[in-house]
Short mmCIF file of C-alpha atoms and ligand atoms in Angstrom, two decimals:
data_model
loop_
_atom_site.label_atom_id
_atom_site.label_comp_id
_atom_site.label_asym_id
_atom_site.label_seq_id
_atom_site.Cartn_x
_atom_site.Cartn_y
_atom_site.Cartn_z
CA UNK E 83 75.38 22.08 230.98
CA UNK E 84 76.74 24.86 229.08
CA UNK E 85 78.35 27.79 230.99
CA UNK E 86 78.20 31.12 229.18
CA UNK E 87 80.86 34.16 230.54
CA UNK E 88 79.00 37.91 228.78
CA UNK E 89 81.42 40.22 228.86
CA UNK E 90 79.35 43.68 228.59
CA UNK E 91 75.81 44.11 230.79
CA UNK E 92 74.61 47.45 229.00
CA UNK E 93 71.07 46.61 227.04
CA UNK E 94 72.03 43.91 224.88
CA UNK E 95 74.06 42.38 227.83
CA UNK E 96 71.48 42.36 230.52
CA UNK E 97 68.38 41.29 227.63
CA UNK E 98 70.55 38.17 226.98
CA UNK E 99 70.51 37.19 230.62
CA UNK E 100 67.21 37.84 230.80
CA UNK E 101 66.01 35.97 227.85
CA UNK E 102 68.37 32.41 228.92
CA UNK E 103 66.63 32.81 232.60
CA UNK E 104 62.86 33.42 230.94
CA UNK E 105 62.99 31.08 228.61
CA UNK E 106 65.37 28.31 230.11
CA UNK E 107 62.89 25.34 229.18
CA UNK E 108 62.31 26.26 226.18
CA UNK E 109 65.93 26.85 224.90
CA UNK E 110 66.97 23.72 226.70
CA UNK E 111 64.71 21.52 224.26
CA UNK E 112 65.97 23.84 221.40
CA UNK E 113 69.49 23.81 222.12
CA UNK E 114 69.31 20.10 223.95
CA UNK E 115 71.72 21.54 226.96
CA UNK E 116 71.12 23.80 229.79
CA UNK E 117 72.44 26.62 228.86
CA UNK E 118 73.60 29.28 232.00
CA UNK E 119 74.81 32.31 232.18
CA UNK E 120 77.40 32.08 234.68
CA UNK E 121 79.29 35.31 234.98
CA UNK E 122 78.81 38.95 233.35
CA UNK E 123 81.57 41.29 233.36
CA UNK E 124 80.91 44.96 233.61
CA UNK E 125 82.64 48.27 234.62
CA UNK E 126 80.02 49.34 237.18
CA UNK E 127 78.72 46.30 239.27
CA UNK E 128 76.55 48.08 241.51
CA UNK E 129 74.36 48.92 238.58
CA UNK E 130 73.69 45.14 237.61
CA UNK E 131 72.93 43.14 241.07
CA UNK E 132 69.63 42.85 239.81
CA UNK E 133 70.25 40.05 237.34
CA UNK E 134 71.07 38.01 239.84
CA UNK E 135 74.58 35.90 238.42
CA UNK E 136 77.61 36.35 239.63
CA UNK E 137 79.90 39.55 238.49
CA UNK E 138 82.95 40.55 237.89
CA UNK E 139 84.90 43.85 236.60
CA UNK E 140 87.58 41.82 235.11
CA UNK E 141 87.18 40.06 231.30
CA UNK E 142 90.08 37.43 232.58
CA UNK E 143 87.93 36.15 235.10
CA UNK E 144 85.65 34.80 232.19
CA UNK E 145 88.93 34.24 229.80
CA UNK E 146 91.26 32.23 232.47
CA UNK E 147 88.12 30.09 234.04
CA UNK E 148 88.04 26.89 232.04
CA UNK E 149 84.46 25.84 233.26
CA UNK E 150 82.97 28.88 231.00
CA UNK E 151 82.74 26.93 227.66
CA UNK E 152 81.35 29.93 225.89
CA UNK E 153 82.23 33.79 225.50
CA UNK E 154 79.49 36.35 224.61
CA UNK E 155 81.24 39.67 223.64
CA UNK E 156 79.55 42.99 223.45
CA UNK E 157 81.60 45.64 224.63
CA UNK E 158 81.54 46.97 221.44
CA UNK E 159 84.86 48.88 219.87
CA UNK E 160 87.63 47.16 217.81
CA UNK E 161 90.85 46.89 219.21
CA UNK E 162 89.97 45.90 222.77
CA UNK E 163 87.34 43.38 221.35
CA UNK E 164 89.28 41.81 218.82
CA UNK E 165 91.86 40.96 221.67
CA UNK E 166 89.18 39.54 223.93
CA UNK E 167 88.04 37.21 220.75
CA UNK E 168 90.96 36.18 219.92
CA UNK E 169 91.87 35.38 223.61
CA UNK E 170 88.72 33.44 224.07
CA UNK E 171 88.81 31.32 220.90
CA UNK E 172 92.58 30.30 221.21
CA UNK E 173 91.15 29.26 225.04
CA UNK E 174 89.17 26.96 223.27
CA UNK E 175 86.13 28.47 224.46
CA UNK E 176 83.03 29.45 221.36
CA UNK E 177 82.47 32.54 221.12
CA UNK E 178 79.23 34.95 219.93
CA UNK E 179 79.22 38.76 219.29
CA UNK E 180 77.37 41.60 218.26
CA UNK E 181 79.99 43.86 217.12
CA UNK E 182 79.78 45.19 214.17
CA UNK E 183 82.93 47.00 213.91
CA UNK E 184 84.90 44.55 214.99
CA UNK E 185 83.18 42.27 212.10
CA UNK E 186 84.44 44.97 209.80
CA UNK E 187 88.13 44.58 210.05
CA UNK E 188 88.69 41.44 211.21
CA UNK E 189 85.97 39.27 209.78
CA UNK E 190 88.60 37.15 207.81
CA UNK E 191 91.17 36.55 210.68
CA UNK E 192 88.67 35.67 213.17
CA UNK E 193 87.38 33.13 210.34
CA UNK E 194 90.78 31.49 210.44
CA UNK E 195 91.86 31.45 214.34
CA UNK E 196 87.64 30.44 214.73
CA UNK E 197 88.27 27.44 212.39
CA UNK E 198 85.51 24.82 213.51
CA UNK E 199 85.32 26.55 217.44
CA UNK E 200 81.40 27.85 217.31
CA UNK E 201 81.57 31.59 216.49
CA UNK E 202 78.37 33.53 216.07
CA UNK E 203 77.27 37.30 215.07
CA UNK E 204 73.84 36.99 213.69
CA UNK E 205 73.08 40.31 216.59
CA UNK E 206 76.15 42.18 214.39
CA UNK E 207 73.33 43.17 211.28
CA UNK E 208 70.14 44.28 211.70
CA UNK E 209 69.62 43.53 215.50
CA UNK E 210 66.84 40.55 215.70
CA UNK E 211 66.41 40.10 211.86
CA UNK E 212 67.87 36.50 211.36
CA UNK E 213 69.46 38.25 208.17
CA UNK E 214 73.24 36.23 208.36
CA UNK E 215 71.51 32.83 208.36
CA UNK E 216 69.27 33.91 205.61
CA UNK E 217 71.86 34.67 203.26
CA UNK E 218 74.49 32.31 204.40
CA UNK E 219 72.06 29.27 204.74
CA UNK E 220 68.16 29.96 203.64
CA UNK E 221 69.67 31.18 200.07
CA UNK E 222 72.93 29.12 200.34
CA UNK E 223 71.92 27.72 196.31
CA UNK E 224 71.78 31.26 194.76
CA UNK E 225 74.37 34.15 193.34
CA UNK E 226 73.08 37.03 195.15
CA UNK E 227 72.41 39.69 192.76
CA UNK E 228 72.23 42.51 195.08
CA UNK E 229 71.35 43.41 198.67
CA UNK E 230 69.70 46.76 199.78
CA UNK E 231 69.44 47.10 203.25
CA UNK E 232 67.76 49.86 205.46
CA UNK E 233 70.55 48.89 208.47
CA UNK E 234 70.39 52.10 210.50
CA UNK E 235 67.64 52.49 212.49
CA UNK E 236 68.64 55.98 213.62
CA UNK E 237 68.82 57.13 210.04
CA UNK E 238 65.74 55.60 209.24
CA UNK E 239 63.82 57.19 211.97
CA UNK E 240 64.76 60.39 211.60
CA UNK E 241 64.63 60.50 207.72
CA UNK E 242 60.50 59.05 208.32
CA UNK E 243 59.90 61.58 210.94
CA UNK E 244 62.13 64.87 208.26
CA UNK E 245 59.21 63.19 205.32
CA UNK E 246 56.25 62.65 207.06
CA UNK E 247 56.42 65.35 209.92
CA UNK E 248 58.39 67.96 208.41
CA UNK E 249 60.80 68.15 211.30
CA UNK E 250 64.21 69.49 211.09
CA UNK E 251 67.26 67.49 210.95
CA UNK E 252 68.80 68.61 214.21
CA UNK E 253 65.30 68.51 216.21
CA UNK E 254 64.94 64.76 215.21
CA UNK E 255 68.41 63.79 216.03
CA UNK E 256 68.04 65.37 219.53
CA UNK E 257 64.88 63.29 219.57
CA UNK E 258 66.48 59.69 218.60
CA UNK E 259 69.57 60.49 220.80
CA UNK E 260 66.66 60.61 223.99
CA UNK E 261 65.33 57.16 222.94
CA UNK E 262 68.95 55.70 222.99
CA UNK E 263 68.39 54.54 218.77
CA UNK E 264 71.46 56.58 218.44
CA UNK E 265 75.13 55.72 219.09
CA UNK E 266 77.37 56.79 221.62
CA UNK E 267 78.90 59.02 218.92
CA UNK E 268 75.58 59.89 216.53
CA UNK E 269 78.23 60.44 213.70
CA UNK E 270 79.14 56.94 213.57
CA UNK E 271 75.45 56.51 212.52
CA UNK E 272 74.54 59.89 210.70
CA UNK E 273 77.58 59.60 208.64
CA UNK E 274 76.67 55.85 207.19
CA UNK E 275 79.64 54.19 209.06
CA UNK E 276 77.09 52.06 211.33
CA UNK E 277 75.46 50.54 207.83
CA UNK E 278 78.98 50.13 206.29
CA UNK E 279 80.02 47.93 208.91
CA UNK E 280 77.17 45.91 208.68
CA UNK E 281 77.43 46.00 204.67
CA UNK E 282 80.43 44.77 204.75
CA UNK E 283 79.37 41.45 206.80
CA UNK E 284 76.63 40.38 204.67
CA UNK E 285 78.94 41.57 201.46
CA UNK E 286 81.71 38.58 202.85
CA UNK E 287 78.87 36.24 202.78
CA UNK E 288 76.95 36.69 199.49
CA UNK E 289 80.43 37.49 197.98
CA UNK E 290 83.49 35.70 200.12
CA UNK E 291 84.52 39.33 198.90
CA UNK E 292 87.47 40.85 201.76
CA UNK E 293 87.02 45.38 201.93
CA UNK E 294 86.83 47.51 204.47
CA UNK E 295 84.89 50.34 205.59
CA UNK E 296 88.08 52.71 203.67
CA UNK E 297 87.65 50.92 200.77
CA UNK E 298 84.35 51.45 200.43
CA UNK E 299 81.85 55.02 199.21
CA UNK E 300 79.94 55.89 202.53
CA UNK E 301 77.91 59.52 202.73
CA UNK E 302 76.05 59.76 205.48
CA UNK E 303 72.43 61.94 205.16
CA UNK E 304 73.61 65.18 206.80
CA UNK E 305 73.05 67.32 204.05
CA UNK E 306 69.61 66.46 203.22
CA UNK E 307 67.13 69.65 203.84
CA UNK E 308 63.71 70.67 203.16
CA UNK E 309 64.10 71.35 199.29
CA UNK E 310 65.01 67.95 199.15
CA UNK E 311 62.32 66.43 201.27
CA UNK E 312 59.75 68.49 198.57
CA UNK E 313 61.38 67.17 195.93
CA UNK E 314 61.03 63.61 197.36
CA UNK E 315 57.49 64.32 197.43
CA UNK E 316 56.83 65.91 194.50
CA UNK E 317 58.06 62.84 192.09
CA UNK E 318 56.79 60.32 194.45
CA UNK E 319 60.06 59.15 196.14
CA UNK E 320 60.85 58.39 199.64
CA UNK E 321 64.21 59.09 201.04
CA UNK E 322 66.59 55.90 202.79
CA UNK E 323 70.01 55.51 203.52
CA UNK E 324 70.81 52.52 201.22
CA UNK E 325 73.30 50.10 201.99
CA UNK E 326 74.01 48.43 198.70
CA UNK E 327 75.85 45.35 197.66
CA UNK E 328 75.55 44.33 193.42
CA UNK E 329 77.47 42.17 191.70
CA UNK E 330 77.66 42.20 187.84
CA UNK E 331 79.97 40.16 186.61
CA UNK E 332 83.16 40.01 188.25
CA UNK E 333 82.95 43.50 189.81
CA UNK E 334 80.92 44.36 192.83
CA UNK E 335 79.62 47.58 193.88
CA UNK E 336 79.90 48.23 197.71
CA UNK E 337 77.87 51.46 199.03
CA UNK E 338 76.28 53.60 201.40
CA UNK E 339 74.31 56.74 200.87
CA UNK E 340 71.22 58.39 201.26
CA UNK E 341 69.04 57.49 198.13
CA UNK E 342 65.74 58.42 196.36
CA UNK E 343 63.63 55.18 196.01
CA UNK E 344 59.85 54.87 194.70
CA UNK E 345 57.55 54.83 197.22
CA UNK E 346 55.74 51.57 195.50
CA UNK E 347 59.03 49.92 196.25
CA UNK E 348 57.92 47.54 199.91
CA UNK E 349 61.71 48.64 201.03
CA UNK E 350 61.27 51.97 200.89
CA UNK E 351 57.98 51.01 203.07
CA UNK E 352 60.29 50.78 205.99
CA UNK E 353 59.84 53.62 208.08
CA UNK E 354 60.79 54.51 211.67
CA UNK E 355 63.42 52.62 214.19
CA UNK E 356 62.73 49.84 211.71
CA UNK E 357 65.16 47.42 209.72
CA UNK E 358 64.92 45.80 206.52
CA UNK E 359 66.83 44.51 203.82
CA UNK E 360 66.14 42.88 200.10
CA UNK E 361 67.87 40.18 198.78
CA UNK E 362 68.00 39.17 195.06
CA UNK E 363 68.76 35.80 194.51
CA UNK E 364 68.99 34.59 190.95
CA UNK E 365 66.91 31.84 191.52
CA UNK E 366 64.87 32.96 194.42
CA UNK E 367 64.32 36.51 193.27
CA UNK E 368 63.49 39.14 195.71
CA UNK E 369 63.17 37.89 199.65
CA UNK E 370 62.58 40.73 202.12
CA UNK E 371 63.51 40.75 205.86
CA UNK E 372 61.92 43.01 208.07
CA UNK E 373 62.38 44.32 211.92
CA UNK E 374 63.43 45.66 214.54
CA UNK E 375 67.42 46.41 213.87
CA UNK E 376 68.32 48.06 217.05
CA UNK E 377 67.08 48.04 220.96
CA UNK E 378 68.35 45.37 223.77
CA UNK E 379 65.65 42.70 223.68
CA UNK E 380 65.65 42.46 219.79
CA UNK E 381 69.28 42.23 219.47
CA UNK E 382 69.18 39.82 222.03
CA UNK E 383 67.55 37.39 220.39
CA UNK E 384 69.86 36.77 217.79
CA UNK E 385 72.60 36.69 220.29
CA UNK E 386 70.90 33.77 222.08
CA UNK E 387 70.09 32.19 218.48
CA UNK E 388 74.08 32.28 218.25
CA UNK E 389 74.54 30.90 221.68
CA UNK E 390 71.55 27.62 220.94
CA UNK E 391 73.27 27.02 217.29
CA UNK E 392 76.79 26.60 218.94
CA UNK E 393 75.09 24.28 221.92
CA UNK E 394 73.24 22.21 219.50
CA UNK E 395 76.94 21.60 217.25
CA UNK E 396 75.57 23.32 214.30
CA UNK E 397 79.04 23.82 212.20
CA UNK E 398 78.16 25.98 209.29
CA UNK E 399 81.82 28.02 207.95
CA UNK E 400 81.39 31.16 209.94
CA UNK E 401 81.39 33.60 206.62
CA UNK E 402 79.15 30.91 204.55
CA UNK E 403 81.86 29.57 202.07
CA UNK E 404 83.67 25.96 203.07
CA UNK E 405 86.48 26.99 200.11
CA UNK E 406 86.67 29.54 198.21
CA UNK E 407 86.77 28.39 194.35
CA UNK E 408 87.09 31.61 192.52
CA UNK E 409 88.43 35.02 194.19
CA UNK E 410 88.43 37.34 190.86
CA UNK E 411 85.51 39.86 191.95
CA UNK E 412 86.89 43.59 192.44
CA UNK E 413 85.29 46.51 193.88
CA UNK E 414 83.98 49.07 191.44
CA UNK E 415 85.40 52.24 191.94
CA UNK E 416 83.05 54.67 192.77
CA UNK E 417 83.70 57.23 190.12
CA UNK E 418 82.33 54.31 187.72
CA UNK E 419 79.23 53.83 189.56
CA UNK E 420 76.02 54.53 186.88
CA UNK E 421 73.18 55.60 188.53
CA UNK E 422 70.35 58.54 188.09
CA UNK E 423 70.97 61.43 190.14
CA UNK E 424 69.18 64.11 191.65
CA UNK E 425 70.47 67.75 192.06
CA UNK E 426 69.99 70.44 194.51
CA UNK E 427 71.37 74.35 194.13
CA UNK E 428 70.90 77.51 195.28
CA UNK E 429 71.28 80.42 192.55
CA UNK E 430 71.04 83.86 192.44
CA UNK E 431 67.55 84.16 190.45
CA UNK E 432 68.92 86.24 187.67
CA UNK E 433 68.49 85.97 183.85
CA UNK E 434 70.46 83.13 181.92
CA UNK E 435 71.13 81.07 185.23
CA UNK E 436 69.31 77.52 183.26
CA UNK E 437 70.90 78.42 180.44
CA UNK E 438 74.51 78.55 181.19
CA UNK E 439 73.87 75.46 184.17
CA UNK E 440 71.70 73.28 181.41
CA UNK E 441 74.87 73.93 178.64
CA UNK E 442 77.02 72.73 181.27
CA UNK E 443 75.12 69.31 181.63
CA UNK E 444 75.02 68.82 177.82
CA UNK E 445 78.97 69.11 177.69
CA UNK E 446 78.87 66.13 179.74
CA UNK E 447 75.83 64.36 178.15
CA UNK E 448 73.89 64.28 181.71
CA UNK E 449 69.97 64.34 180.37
CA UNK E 450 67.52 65.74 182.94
CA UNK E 451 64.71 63.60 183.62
CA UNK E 452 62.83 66.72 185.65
CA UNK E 453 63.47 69.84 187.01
CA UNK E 454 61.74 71.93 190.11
CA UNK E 455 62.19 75.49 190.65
CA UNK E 456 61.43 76.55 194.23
CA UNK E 457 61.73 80.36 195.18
CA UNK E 458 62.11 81.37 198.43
CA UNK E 459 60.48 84.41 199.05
CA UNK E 460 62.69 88.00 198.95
CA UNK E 461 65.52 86.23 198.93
CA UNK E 462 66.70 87.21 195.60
CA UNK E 463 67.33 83.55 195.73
CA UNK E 464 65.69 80.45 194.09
CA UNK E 465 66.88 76.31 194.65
CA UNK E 466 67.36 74.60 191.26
CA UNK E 467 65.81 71.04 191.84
CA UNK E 468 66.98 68.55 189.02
CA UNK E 469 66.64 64.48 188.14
CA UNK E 470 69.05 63.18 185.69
CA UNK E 471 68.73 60.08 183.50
CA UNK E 472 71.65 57.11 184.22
CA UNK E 473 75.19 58.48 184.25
CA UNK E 474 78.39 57.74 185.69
CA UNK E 475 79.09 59.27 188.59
CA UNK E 476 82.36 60.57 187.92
CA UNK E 477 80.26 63.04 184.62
CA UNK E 478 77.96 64.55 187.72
CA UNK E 479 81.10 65.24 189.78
CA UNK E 480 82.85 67.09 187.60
CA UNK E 481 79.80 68.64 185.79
CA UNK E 482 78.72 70.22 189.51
CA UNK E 483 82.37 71.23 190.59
CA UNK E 484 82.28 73.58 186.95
CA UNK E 485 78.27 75.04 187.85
CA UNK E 486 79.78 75.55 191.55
CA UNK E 487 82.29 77.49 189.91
CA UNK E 488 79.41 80.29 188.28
CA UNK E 489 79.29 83.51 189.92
CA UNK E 490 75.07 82.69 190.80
CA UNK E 491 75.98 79.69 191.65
CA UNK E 492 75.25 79.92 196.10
CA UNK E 493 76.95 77.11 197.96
CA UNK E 494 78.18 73.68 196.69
CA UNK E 495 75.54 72.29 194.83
CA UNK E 496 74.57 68.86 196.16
CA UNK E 497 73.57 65.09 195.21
CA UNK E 498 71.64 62.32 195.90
CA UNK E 499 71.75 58.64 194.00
CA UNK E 500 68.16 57.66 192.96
CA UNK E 501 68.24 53.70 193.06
CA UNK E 502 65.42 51.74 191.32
N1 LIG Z 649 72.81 52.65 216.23
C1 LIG Z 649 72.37 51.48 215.54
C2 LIG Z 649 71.13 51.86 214.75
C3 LIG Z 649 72.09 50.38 216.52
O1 LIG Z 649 70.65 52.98 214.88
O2 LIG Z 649 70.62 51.05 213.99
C4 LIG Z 649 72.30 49.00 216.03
O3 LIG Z 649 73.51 48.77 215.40
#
């Protein structure tokens, strides 16, 4: 018998209970153990009699008990978690996780104290999309050319519902915040951080490469409005917040952003709460994972895949690499990024505006691809809608700091990445 101590009953928590009670027979042929959920730590007991195991408000109770062989974490946080973790392992007990952020800084020194003790966090990315295993054992034999993954479901539901319903950015994130998609703190998802987390997790494994969320770009979809929505449209795009991991050469470009993407593309198919991710392997080619990347049940799973892996002795190196050979890949700076870009700005609509904008972009050698005027009527005022061909990012900064400088110039003109 295994003895499992969860420390955190919110939705994830109480889903995992749920699922080792409902499907006990079943996971005991998988896992070849009975697996129990002994003890659940929580702040509010009252709230959680209904699961029927025995609770406690105190994490040592699960920590200083020797019979609990494993520790399921998912209080969430950093600080408080890593110390739990760490506690736990050096205990001797396993442990399994869905924490994202604390994956984020301490991936690498929870590697090393974890050593060959069982620790799991396929719940950390993408909720119940077995996306850790995938890359760290289903494509094990390739060099992963890149990774684009739709990893915020908040994001992603409120960018499908600004496209296909036309509804405003604050009405939809009043909306995801009522059907609990969002975080505690919506910022932590708005702003890309959620996705950067989780980039940086599947980054260590197709990579071994260490960064953390500073190191990294992240721009979170906040400024995206209606002109850019009809732009979207217009050219056939659909609008995501990419997380994106490539690797050309030595260097490897780490990002998060809102991008343009074709709507052929099947990623940028992913619409609503939904999750999904590409791989490019250089032998495999594209693989696609798709589902549900938030919500109790779903995450859930994958915790309880973590907790029948470690029962059954599976011992595959946490992060996917046994050694390390080489360590010579660097981040690209993002100033050096090359991508195509697309431009929004509000001008005065006066004589000679294109003229002394489009002279600017040819004294940095950005080519437009195409161009939108739309008017917005008795304004006086008119948005400037461009697409650029490939250039470095650093040429579009500075170009659009000079045009924000122009007296018809109205607000700071603004940017997002097209990927292909
Ligand atoms: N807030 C996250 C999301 C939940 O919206 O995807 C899972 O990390």
């Amino acid at each position: 018998m295994l003895k499992i101590g969860i420390i955190g009953l919110g939705t994830v928590g109480s889903s995992v209970v749920k699922i080792l009670k409902e499907n006990k027979d079943i996971i005991r042929s998988r896992a070849g153990v009975e697996i129990v959920p002994a003890i659940g730590v929580a702040r509010n007991l009252q709230k959680h009699q209904d699961l029927d195991i025995v609770l406690s408000d105190n994490a040592d109770d699960v920590l200083e008990d020797d019979s609990i062989d494993m520790v399921v974490e998912l209080i969430g946080g950093v600080e408080r978690a890593y110390e739990i973790v760490k506690k736990a392992l050096k205990k001797g007990k396993s442990v399994v996780t869905a924490n994202k952020a604390l994956l984020a800084y301490h991936r690498y020194e929870l590697q090393e104290i974890a050593n060959s003790q069982g620790f799991g966090f396929e719940a950390s990315v993408a909720g119940g999309i077995p996306i850790i295993r995938s890359l760290r054992e289903g494509l094990s034999a390739n060099q992963i050319i890149s990774i684009k993954g739709i990893l915020n479901g908040t994001c992603n539901y409120m960018l499908t519902k600004m496209i296909n319903e036309g509804v405003s950015f604050s009405e939809v994130l009043k909306e995801a915040q009522e059907l609990g998609y969002a975080e505690v703190d919506p910022t932590f998802d708005i702003g890309g951080f959620d996705a950067s987390h989780k980039l940086l997790i599947l980054a260590s494994i197709a990579y071994g490469i260490d960064a953390k969320p500073e190191d990294i770009l992240i721009e979170g979809i906040e400024a995206i409005n209606s002109d850019d929505i009809f732009f979207a449209k217009e050219f056939g795009y659909n609008i995501k917040l990419l997380a994106i991991a490539k690797k050309d050469g030595n260097k490897v470009e780490l990002r998060v952003h809102p991008a343009l993407i074709k709507k052929e593309q099947m990623i940028a198919k992913v619409d609503g709460v939904m999750n999904g991710v590409s791989v490019v392997g250089d032998f495999v080619g594209e693989t696609l994972y798709y589902g549900a990347g938030a919500g109790g049940d779903a995450t859930a799973s994958a915790v309880v895949s973590d907790i029948i892996s470690i029962a059954r002795g599976e011992s595959t190196p946490m992060l996917g690499f046994k050694k390390l050979i080489t360590n010579e890949l660097s981040l690209v700076e993002a100033d050096l990024i090359e991508t195509e870009y697309y431009i929004r700005m509000s001008v005065e609509d006066e004589v000679g505006v294109l003229s002394k904008i489009s002279s600017i972009f040819t004294d940095y050698n950005i080519s437009i691809d195409s161009f939108l005027q739309k008017s917005s009527k008795n304004s006086g005022r008119t948005s400037l809608l461009f697409s650029t061909h490939k250039c470095q990012e650093r040429k579009i900064k500075e170009a659009l700091e000079k045009i924000e400088k122009l007296h018809f110039v109205k607000d700071k003109p603004s940017m997002i990445r097209i990927e292909d």
